[in-house]
Structures are given as C-alpha cells and as structure tokens.
Coordinates of C-alpha atoms and ligand atoms in Angstrom, one line a residue:
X1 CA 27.8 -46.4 -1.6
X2 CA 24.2 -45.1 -0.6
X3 CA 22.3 -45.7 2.5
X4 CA 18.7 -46.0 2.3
X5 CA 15.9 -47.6 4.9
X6 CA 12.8 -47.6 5.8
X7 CA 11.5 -45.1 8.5
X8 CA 8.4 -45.1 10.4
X9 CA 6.5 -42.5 11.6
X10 CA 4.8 -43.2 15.6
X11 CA 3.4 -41.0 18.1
X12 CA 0.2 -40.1 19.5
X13 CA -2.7 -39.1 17.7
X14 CA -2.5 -35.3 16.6
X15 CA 1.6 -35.3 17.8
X16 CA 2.3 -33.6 14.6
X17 CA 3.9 -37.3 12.6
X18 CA 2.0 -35.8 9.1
X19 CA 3.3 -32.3 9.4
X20 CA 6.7 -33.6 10.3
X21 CA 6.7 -35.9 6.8
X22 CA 5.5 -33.2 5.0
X23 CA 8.2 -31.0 6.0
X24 CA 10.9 -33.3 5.8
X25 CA 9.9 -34.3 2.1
X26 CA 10.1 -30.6 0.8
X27 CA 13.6 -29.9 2.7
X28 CA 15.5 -28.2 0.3
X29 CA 17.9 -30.8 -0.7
X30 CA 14.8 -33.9 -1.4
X31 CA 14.3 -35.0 -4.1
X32 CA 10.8 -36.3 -3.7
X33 CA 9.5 -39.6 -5.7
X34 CA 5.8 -38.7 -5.1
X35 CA 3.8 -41.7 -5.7
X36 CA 6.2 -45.3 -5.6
X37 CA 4.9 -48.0 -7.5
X38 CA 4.0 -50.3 -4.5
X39 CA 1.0 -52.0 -2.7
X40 CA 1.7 -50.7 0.8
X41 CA -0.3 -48.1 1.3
X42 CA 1.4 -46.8 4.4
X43 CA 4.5 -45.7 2.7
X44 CA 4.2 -42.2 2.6
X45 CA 7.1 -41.2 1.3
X46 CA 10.0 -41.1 -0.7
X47 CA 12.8 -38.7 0.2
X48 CA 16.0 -39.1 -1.7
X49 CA 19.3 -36.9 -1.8
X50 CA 22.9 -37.6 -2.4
X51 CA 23.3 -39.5 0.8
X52 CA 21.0 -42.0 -0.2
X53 CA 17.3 -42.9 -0.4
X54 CA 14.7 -42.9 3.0
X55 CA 11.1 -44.6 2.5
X56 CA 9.5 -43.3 5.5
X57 CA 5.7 -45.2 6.6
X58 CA 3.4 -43.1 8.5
X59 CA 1.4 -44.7 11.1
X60 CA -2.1 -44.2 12.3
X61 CA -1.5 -42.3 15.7
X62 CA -1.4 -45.4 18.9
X63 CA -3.5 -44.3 21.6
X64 CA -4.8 -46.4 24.5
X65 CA -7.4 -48.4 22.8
X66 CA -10.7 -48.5 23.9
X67 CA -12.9 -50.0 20.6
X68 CA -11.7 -52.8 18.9
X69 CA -11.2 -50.4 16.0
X70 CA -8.8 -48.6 18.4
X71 CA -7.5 -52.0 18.6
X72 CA -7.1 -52.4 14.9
X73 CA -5.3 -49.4 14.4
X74 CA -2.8 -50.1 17.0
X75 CA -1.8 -53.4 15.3
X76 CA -1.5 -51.8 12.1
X77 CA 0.4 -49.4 13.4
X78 CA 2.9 -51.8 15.1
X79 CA 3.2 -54.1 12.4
X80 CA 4.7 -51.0 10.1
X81 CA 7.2 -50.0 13.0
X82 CA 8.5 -53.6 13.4
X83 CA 9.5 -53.9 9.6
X84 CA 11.7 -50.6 9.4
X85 CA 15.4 -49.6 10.7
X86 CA 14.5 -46.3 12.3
X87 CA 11.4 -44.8 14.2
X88 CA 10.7 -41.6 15.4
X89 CA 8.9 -41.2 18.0
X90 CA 6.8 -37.7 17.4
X91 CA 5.8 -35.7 20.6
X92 CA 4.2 -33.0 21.0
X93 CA 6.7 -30.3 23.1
X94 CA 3.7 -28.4 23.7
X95 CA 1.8 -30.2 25.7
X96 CA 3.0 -31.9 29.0
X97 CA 4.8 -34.9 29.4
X98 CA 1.9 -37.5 30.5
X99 CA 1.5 -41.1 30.8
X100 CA -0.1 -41.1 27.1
X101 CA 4.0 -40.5 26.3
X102 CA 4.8 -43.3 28.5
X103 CA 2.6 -45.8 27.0
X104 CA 4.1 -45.5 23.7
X105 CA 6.7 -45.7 24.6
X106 CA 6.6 -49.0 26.5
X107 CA 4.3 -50.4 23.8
X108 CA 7.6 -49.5 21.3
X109 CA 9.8 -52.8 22.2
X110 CA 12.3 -52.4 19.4
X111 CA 15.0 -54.3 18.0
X112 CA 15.8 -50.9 16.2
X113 CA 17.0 -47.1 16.7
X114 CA 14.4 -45.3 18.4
X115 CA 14.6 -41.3 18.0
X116 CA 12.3 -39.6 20.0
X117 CA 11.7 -36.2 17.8
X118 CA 9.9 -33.4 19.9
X119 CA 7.8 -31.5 17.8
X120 CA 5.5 -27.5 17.8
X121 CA 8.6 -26.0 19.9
X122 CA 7.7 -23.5 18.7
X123 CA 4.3 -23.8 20.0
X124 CA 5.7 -23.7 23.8
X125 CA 8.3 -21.5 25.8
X126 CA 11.7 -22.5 26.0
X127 CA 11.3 -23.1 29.3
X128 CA 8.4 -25.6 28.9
X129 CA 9.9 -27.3 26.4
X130 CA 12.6 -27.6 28.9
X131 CA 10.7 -29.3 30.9
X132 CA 9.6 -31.9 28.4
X133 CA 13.0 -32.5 27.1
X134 CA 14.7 -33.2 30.8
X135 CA 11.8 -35.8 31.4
X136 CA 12.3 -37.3 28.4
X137 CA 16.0 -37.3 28.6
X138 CA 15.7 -38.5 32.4
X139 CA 13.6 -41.4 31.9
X140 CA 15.3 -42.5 28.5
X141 CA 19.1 -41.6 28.7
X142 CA 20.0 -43.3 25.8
X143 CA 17.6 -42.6 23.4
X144 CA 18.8 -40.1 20.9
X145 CA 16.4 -36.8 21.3
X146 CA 15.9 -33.5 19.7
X147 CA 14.1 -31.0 18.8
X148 CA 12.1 -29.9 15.6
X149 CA 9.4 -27.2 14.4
X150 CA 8.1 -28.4 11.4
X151 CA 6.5 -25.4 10.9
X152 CA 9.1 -23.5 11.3
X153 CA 11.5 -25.5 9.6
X154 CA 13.7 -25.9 12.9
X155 CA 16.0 -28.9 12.7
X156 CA 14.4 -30.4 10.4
X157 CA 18.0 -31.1 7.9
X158 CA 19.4 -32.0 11.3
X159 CA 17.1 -34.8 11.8
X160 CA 17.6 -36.4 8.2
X161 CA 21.2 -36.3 9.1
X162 CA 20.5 -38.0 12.1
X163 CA 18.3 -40.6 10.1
X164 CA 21.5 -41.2 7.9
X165 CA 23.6 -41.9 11.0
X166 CA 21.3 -44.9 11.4
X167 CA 20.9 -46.3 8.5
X168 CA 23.5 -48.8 6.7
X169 CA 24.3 -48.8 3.1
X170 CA 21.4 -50.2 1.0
X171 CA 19.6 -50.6 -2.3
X172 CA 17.8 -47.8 -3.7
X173 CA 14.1 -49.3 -3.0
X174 CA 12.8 -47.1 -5.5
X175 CA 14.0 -45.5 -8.9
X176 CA 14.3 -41.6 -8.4
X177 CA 12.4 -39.6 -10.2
X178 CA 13.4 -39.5 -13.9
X179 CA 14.1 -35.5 -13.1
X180 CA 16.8 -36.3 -10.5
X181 CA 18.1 -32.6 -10.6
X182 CA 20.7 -32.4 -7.7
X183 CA 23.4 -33.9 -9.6
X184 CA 26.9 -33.9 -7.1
X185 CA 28.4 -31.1 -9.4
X186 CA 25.4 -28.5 -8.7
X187 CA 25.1 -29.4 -4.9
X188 CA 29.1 -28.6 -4.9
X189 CA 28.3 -25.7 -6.7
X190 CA 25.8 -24.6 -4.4
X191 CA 27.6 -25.4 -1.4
X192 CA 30.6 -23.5 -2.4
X193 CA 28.5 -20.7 -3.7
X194 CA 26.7 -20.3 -0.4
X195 CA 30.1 -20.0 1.4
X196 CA 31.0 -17.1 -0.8
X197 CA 28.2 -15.2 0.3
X198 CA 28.2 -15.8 3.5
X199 CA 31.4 -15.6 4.0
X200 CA 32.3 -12.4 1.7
X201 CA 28.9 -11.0 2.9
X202 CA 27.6 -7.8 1.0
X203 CA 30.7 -7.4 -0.4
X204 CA 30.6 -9.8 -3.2
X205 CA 26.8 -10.3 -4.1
X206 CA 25.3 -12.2 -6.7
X207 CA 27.7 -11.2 -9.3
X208 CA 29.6 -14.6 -8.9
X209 CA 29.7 -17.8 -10.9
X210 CA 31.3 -20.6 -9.8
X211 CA 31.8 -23.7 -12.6
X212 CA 33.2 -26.9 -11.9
X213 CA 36.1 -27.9 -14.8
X214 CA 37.2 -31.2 -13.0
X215 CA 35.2 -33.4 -11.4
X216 CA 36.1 -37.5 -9.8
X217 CA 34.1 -39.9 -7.2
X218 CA 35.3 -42.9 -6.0
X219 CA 33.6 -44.9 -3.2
X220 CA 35.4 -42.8 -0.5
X221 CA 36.5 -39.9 -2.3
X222 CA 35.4 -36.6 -4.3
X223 CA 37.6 -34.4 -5.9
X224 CA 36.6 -31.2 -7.3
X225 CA 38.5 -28.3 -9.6
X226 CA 36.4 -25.0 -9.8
X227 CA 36.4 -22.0 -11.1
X228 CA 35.1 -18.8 -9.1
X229 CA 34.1 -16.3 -11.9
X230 CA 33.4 -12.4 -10.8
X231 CA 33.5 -9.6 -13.1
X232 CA 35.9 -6.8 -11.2
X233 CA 39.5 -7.1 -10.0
X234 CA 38.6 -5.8 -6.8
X235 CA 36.0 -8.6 -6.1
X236 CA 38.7 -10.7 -6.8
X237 CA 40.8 -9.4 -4.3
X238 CA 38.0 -9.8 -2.0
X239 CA 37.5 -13.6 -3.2
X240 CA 41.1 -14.3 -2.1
X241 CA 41.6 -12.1 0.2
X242 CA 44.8 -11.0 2.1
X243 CA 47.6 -13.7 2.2
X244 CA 44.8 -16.1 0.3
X245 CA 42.9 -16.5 3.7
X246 CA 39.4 -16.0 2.5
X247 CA 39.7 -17.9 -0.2
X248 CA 40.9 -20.8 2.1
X249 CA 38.2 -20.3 4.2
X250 CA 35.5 -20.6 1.7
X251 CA 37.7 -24.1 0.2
X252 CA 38.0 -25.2 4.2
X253 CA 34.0 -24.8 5.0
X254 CA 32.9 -26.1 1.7
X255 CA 34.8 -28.9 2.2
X256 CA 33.6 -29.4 5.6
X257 CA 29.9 -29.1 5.2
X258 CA 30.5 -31.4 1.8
X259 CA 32.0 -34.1 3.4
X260 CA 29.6 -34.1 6.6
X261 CA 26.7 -34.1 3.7
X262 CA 28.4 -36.8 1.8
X263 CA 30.2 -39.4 4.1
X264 CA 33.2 -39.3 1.7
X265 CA 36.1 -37.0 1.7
X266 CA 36.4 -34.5 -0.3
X267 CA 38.8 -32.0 -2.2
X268 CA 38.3 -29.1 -3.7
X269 CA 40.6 -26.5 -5.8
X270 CA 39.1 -23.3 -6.3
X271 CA 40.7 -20.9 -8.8
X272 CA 39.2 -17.4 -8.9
X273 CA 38.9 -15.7 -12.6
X274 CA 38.1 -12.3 -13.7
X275 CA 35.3 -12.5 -16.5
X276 CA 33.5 -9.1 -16.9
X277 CA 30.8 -10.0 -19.3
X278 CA 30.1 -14.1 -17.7
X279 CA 26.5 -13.3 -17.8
X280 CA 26.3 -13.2 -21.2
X281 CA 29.0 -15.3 -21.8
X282 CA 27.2 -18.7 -23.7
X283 CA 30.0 -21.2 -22.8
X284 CA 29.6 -20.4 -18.9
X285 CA 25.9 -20.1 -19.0
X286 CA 25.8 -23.1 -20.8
X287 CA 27.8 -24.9 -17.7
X288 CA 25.9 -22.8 -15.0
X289 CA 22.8 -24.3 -16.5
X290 CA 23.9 -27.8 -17.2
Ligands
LIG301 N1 2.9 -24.6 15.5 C1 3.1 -25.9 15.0 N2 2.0 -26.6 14.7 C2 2.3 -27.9 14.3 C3 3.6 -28.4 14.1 N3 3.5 -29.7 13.7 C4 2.2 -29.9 13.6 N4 1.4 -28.9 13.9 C5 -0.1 -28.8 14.0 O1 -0.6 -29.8 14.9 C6 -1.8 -30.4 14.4 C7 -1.6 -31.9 14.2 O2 -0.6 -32.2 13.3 P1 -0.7 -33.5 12.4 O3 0.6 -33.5 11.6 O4 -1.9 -33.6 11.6 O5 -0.6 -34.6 13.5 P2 -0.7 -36.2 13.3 O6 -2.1 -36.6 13.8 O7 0.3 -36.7 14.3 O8 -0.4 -36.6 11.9 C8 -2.0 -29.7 13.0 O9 -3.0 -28.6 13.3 C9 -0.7 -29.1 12.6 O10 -0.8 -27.9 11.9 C10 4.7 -27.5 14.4 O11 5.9 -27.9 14.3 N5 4.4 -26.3 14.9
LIG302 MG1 -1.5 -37.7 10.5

C-alpha cells in the first residue's frame, strides 16, 4: 500500500520554499513526473519513490499585505494550504526570528500537520541558528521542526521521510513517468551494495556485484535472496568475514535502512559467490542491467 498527498509549500517571501522544492524533487531516490496533466497551476511537483507519490503546491510567499494585490496573493495562497495534508512552513534560519514569522504562523489555522522546515543553515552559525530553532521550539512545542540546507543537500531525505510519516495510504494522483526506473529489486540492490562498501571500506571496492535470484512482496512483507558476486577468494573472506559477522552486518543494516524506507518488513539472504570474470560474464550483466 502507497501513501501519497498533497503538500504545500508556505513561508515568507524569499524564505527559500522554491529552492527547497527543487531540491527535494532531484533527491536521489525521486522519480520526478515533470509536467502532470492538470489545470492547477500551483502544483509544482511531482515526487514519487517506492514509498509512494507526494504532489507538493508551491505558494506565492504570504507577507503582511499592504495592496490589494498583496491581498490577492495571500488568498491564493491560503486556499492551496487548506486543500492539502501537510505544510511546511519554510523559514529562513538565517535571518532572525521576527514578528513576520509570527504572523504566518497565526494566519496558518490548520486542520492539518504543520512542519515548520528551517532553511540556509548553512547560511548562519550554529549558534544563530540556535537561536532560531529554541524560539521556534519555545513558542510551538508541538510542532514538528528541523533543519534543512537545500543547497547543501542537508536533511533534505530526512524531511521526505518525515512527509511520509504524515501522510496516509492513498491513490497515486498521477501516473509515474512511463521510465519509472527504481524498480524494488535495484533499490535493494543498491541498498545492500552501499552497505558493502561502506561497511568493507577500501577493502572490497567496486569489484562487487550483487544480483537478486529471489524476489516476493506482499502488503507487509519483502523477501529477498541475493547473490554477492566478487572475483577473489580473499574478498570473499572479507565479504563474510570472521565467524560470518560482516556479512550479518551488511544483511542486518540493509535490512534496517530497507524497512525504514519501505514501511514493510523485510528479509534478505545474501549468499556470497566467487565469479572471477562477472564483468564479462553476459548472464550477470544482463541481470545487473535489467
Ligand atoms: N545558502 C543557501 N541559500 C539558499 C537556500 N535556499 C534558498 N537559498 C537562496 O535564497 C534565495 C531565495 O530562495 P527562493 O527559493 O527563491 O525563495 P522563495 O521566494 O521562498 O521561493 C535564493 O537566492 C536562493 O538561492 C539554502 O539552503 N542555502
Ligand atoms: Mg519562489
């Protein structure tokens, strides 16, 4: 079961809400459907990944209005924020906490999470951001909070996972994109290839393959046979290490970091083989490239 929702975007004018989007819709793990066949105009977004499917609407910045234009804006901007599941409120960690902060916020009477999302730390000392934070935290308790650099790329898979936590299981609102790439068997495979290395370090580089031979999802459940291919003994020694501990450790953090990602549980076997020549073998290539 997928979640998916609708996400919008609020916070002052200039608080970094476009940047924010933009980063979050190239994280490594979107899939991006770039232009939805729809007649809003303040969707901005698609992001989809194996967790689901997250329409996000950007808003134009509220301010204090002082023109009826102003004026205009602000309603527009409400009316997109009353229609979805989960805003984020954007702030700017760099400048200081003000009564522009505190009118937003009042104006945002929701009947829906509210995360406030401080943005540009990365702009600002830790110590000013700080600062920002314990206001924040002080005068809204029980608002969830953190803190992102979109430039930077800080937090920024944290906060989709946060968005997740929110949302309920839906309907995908919008086909994906016919080139859906991140099937569930190459995320595994990328997850447990990513534990290898880091795990094993230097010592077992990019000389690795790792092919799933068994794959089945139900609603709650993956489970997952694998094959770990390297191309010397002694890398396999490495792979599986002494009493079988590393190799438990790679199976144990995979798992982990899968079933966080994927809200189901899952189980893997991983069976390590030596296969000098897998580059150029065609059968695993042909798997490896799907
Ligand atoms: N250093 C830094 N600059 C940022 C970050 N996010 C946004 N900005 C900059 O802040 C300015 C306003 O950002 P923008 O996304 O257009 O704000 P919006 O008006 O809320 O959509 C731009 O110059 C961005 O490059 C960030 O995380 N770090
Ligand atoms: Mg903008």
């Amino acid at each position: 079961m997928i979640k998916s929702g609708f996400v919008s975007i609020a916070g002052r004018p200039n608080a970094g809400k476009s940047t924010l989007l933009n980063t979050i819709l190239g994280e490594k793990r979107a899939i991006v459907t770039p232009k939805p066949q729809t007649t809003n105009k303040n969707i901005q977004g698609v992001y989809n990944d194996l967790r689901g499917q997250i329409v996000f609407i950007d808003t134009p910045g509220i301010h204090k209005p002082k023109t009826a234009y102003g004026e205009y804006l602000n309603k527009q901007a409400y009316n997109s924020i009353r229609g979805s599941e989960v805003t984020l409120l954007v702030v700017d960690a760099s400048v200081d906490y003000g009564p522009g902060d505190e009118y937003l916020y009042s104006k945002l009477k929701l009947d829906h999470a509210l995360i406030i999302v401080l943005t540009k730390i990365d702009l600002a000392s830790p110590s000013h951001v700080k600062a920002v934070k314990d206001k924040w935290t002080e005068n809204y308790p029980n608002t969830p909070l953190i803190e992102v650099s979109s430039v930077r790329n800080f937090n920024i898979a944290e906060l989709v996972t946060l968005i997740f936590d929110y949302l309920e299981p839906g309907p995908l609102y919008f086909p994906r994109p016919e080139d859906y790439a991140i099937k569930l068997e190459q995320y595994i495979n990328e997850i447990v290839r990513e534990k290898i290395i880091m795990l094993t370090r230097e010592e077992i580089p990019y000389s690795v393959a790792v092919v799933v031979d068994y794959l089945d999802e139900s609603d709650t459940k993956i489970e997952a046979y694998l094959t770990v291919y390297c191309e010397k003994e002694s890398q396999k020694g490495i792979l599986i290490g002494k009493n079988a501990k590393m190799i438990k450790r790679i199976r144990l953090q995979a798992q982990y970091e899968l079933t966080q990602f994927l809200k189901k549980d899952v189980l893997l076997e991983l069976m390590v083989k030596v296969e000098p020549l897998w580059r150029s073998d065609s059968k695993i290539l042909k798997k490896l490239l799907g």
